[in-house]
XYZ file of N, CA and C in Angstrom:
396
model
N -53.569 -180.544 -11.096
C -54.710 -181.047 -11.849
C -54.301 -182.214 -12.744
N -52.895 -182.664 -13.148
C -52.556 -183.345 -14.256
C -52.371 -184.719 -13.470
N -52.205 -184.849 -12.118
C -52.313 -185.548 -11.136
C -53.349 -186.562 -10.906
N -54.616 -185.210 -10.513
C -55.706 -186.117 -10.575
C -56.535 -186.401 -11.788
N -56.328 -185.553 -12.900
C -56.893 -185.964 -14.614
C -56.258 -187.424 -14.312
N -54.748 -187.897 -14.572
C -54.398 -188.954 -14.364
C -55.106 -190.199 -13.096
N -55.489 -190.077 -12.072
C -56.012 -191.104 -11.661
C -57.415 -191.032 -12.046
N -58.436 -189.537 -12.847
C -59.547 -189.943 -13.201
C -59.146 -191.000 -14.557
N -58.114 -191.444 -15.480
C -57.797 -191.719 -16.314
C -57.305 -193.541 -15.809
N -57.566 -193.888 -14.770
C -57.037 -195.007 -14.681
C -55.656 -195.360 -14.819
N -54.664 -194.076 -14.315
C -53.380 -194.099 -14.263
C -52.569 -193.544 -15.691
N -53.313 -193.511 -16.636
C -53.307 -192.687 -17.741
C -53.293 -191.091 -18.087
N -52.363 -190.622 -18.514
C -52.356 -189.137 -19.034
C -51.984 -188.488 -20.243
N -52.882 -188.103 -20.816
C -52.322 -187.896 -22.000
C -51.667 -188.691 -23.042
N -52.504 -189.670 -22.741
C -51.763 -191.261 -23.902
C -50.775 -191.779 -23.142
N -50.105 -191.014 -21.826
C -48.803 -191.913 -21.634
C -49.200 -193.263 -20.127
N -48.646 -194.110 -20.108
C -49.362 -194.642 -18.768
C -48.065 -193.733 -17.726
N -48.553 -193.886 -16.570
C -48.055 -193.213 -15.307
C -48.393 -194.284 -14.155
N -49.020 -194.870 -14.126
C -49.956 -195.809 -12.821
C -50.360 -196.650 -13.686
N -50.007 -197.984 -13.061
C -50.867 -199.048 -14.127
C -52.410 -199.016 -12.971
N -53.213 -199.580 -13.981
C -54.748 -199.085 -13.711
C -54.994 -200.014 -12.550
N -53.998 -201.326 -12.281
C -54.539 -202.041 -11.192
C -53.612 -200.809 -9.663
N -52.527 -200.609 -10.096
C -51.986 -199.468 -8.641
C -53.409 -198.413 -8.678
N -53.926 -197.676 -9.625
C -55.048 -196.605 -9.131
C -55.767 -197.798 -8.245
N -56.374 -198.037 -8.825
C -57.351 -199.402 -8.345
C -57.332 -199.623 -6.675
N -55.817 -200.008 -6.406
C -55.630 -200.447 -4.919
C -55.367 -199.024 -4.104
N -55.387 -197.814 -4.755
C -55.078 -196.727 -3.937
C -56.605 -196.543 -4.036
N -57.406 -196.464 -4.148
C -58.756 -195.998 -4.132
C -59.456 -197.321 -3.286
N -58.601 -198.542 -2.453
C -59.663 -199.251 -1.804
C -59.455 -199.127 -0.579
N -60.263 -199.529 0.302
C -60.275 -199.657 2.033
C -58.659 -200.431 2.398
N -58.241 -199.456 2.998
C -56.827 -200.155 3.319
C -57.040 -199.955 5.037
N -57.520 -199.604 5.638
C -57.530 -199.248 7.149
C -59.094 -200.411 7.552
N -59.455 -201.247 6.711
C -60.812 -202.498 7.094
C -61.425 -202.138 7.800
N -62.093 -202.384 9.181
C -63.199 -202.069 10.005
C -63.080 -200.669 10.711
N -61.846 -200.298 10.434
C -61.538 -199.106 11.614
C -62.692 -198.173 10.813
N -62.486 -196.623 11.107
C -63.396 -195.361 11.031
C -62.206 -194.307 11.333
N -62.524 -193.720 10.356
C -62.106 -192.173 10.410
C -63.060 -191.252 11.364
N -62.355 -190.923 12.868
C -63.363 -190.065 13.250
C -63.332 -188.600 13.227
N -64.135 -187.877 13.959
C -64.050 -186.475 14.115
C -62.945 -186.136 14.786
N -62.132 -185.389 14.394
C -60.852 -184.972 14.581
C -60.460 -183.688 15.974
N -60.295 -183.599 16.975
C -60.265 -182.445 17.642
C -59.288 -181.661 17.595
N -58.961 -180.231 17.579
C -57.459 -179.675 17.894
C -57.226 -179.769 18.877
N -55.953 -179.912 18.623
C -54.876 -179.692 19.774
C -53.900 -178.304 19.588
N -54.332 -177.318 18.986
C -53.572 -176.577 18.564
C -54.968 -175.421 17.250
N -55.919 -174.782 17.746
C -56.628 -174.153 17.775
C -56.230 -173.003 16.790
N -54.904 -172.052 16.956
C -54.145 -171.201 15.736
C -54.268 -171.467 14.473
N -54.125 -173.405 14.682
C -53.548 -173.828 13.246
C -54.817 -175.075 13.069
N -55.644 -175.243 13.521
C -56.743 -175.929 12.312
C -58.125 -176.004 13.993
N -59.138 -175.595 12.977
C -60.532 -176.293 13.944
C -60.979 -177.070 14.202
N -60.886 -177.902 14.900
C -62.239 -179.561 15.181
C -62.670 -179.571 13.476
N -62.744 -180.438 13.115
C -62.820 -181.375 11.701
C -63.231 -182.535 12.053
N -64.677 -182.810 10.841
C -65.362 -183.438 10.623
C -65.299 -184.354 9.259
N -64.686 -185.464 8.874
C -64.932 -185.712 7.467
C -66.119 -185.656 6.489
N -66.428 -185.971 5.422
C -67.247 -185.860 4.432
C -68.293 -186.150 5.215
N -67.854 -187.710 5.052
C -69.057 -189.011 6.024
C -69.374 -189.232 7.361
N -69.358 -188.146 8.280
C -68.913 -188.009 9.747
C -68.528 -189.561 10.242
N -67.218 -189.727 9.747
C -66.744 -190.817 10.456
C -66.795 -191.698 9.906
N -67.755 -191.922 8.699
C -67.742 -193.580 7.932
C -66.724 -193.831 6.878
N -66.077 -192.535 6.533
C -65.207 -192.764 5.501
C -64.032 -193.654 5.922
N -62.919 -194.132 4.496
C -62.184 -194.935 5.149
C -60.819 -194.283 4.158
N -59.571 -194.959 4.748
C -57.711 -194.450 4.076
C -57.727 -195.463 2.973
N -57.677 -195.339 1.692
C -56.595 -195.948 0.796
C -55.191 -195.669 0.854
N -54.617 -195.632 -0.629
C -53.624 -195.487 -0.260
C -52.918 -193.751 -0.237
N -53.131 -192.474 0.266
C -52.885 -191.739 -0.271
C -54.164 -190.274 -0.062
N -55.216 -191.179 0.710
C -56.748 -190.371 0.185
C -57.556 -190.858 0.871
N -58.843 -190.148 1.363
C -59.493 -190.520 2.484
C -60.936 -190.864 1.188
N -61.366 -191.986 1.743
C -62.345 -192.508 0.722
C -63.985 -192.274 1.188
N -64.813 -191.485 0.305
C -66.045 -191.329 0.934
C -66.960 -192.251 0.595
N -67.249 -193.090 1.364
C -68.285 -194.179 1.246
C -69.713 -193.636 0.708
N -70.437 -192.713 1.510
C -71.232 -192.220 1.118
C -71.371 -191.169 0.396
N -72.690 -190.768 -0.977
C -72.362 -189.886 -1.771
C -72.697 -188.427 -1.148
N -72.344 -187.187 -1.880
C -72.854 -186.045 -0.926
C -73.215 -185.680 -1.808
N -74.447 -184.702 -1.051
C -75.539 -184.487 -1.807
C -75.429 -182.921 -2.812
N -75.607 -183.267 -3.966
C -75.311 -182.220 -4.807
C -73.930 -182.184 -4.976
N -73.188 -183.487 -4.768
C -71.500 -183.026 -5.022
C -70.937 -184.707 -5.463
N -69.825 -185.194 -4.985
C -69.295 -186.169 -4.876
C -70.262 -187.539 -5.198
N -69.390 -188.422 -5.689
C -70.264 -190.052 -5.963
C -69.782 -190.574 -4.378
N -70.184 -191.954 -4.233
C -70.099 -192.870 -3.213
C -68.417 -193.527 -4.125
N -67.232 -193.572 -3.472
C -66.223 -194.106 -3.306
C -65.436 -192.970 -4.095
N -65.523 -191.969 -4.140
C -64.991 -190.958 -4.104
C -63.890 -190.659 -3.281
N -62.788 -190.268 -3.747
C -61.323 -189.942 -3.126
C -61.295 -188.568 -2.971
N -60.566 -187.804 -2.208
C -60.241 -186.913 -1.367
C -59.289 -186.404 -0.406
N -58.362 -185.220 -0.206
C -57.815 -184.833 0.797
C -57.803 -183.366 0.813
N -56.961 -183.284 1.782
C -57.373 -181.805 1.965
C -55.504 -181.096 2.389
N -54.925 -180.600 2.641
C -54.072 -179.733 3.243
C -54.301 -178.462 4.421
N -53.311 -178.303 5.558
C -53.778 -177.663 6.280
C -53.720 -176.230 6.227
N -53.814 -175.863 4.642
C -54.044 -173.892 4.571
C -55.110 -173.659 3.657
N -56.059 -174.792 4.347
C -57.432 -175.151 2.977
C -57.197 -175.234 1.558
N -56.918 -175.867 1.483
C -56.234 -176.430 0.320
C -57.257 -177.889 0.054
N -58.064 -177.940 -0.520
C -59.347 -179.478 -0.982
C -58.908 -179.587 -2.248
N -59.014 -181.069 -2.127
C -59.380 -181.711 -3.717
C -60.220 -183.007 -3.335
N -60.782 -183.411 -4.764
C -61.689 -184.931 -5.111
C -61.528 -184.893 -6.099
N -61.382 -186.293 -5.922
C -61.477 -187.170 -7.952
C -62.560 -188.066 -7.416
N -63.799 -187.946 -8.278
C -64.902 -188.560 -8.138
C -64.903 -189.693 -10.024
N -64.641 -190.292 -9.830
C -64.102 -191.922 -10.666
C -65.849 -191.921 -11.226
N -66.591 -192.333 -10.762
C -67.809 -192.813 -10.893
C -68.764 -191.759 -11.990
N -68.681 -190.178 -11.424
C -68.924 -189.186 -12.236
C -67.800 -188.590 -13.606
N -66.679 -188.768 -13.625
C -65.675 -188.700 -14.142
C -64.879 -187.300 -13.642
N -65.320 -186.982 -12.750
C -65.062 -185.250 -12.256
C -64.096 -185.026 -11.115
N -63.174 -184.565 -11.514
C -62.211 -184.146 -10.146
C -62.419 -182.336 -9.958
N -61.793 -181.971 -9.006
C -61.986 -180.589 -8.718
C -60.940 -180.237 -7.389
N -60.294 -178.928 -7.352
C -58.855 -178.453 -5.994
C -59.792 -177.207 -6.235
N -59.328 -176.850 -4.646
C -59.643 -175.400 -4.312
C -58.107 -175.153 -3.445
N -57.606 -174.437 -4.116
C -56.071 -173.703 -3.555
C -56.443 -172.368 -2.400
N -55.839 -172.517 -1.269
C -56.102 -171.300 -0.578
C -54.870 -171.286 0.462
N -54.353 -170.547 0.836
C -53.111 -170.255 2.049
C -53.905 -169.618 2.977
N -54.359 -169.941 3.865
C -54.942 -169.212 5.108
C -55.233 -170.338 6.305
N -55.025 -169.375 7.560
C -55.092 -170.379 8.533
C -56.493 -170.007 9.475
N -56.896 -170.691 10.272
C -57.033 -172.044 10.688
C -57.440 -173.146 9.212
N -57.326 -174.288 9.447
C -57.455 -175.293 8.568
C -58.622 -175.654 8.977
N -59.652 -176.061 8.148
C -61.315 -176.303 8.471
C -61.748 -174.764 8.615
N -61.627 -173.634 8.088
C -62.278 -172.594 8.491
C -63.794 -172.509 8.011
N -64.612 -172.258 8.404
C -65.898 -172.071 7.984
C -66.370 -171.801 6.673
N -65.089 -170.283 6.145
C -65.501 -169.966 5.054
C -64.607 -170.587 4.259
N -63.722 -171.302 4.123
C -62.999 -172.453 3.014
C -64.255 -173.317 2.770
N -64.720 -174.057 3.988
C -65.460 -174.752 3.787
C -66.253 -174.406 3.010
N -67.429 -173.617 3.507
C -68.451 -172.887 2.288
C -68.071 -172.896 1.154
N -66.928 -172.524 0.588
C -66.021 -172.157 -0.904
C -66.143 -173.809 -1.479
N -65.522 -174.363 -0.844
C -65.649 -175.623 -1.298
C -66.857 -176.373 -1.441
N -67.783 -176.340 -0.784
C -69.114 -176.952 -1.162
C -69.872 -175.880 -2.316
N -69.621 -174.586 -1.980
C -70.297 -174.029 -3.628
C -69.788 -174.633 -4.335
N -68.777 -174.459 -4.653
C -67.331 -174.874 -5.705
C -68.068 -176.578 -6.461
N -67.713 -177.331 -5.534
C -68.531 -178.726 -5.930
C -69.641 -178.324 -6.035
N -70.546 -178.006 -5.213
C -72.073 -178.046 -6.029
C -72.080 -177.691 -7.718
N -71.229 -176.260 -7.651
C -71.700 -175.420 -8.686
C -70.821 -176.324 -10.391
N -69.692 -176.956 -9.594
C -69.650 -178.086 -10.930
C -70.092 -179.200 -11.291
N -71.095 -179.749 -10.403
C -71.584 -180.825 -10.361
C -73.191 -180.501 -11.309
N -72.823 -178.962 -11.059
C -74.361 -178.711 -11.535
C -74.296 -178.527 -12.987
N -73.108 -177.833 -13.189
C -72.739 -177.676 -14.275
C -72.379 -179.058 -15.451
N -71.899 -180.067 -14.889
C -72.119 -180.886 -15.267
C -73.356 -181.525 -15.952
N -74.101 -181.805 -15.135
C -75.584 -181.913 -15.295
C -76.427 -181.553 -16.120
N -75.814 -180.236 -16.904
C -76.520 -179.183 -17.975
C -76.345 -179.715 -18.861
């Protein structure tokens, strides 16, 4: 969490710098240009399911983080950063809202249905909370 507090901070933590604010800056832009992140298939079924990104496909790589162009609804802003790990393991630092958020989990397949679910309550339910 002190990770991403720091890039919601513009490379800043706790008064100390860590990242000067122009490195956050260039890790949060389109580094992969016209290409597309697409839908992902397994090759290996045990260990993760067919995966879909945020933006089915419109999102794009900075440096570090898959960038969601578009906002989701009840959750994330538009240029919102993101990754994930393969024992469901999510995070976002949403810059625009000031809100980051990880969901820690060890279990396999990766993309499981119910991680997923966990994670979209999870964001909804702080986004909502926010809001209050």
């Amino acid at each position: 969490m002190r990770f991403l507090r720091m890039l919601l901070n513009d490379g800043e933590l706790d008064g100390a710098r860590i990242l000067s604010a122009e490195t956050v800056r260039s890790m949060a832009k389109n580094h992969i240009g016209d290409l597309t992140v697409p839908a992902l298939e397994t090759a290996r079924p045990e260990l993760s399911h067919d995966f879909t990104f945020v933006d089915d496909g419109r999102d794009k790589f900075g440096l570090g983080f898959l960038i969601n162009f578009s906002a989701k609804e009840g959750g994330r802003s538009s240029g919102s950063l993101a990754w994930a790990g393969l024992y469901n393991t999510y995070f976002w630092v949403d810059p625009q809202a000031g809100i980051t958020g990880v969901i820690l989990s060890q279990f396999l397949p990766f993309s499981d249905p119910r991680a997923l679910e966990t994670l979209d309550l999870f964001e909804r339910g702080v986004y909502d909370l926010m809001a209050e």
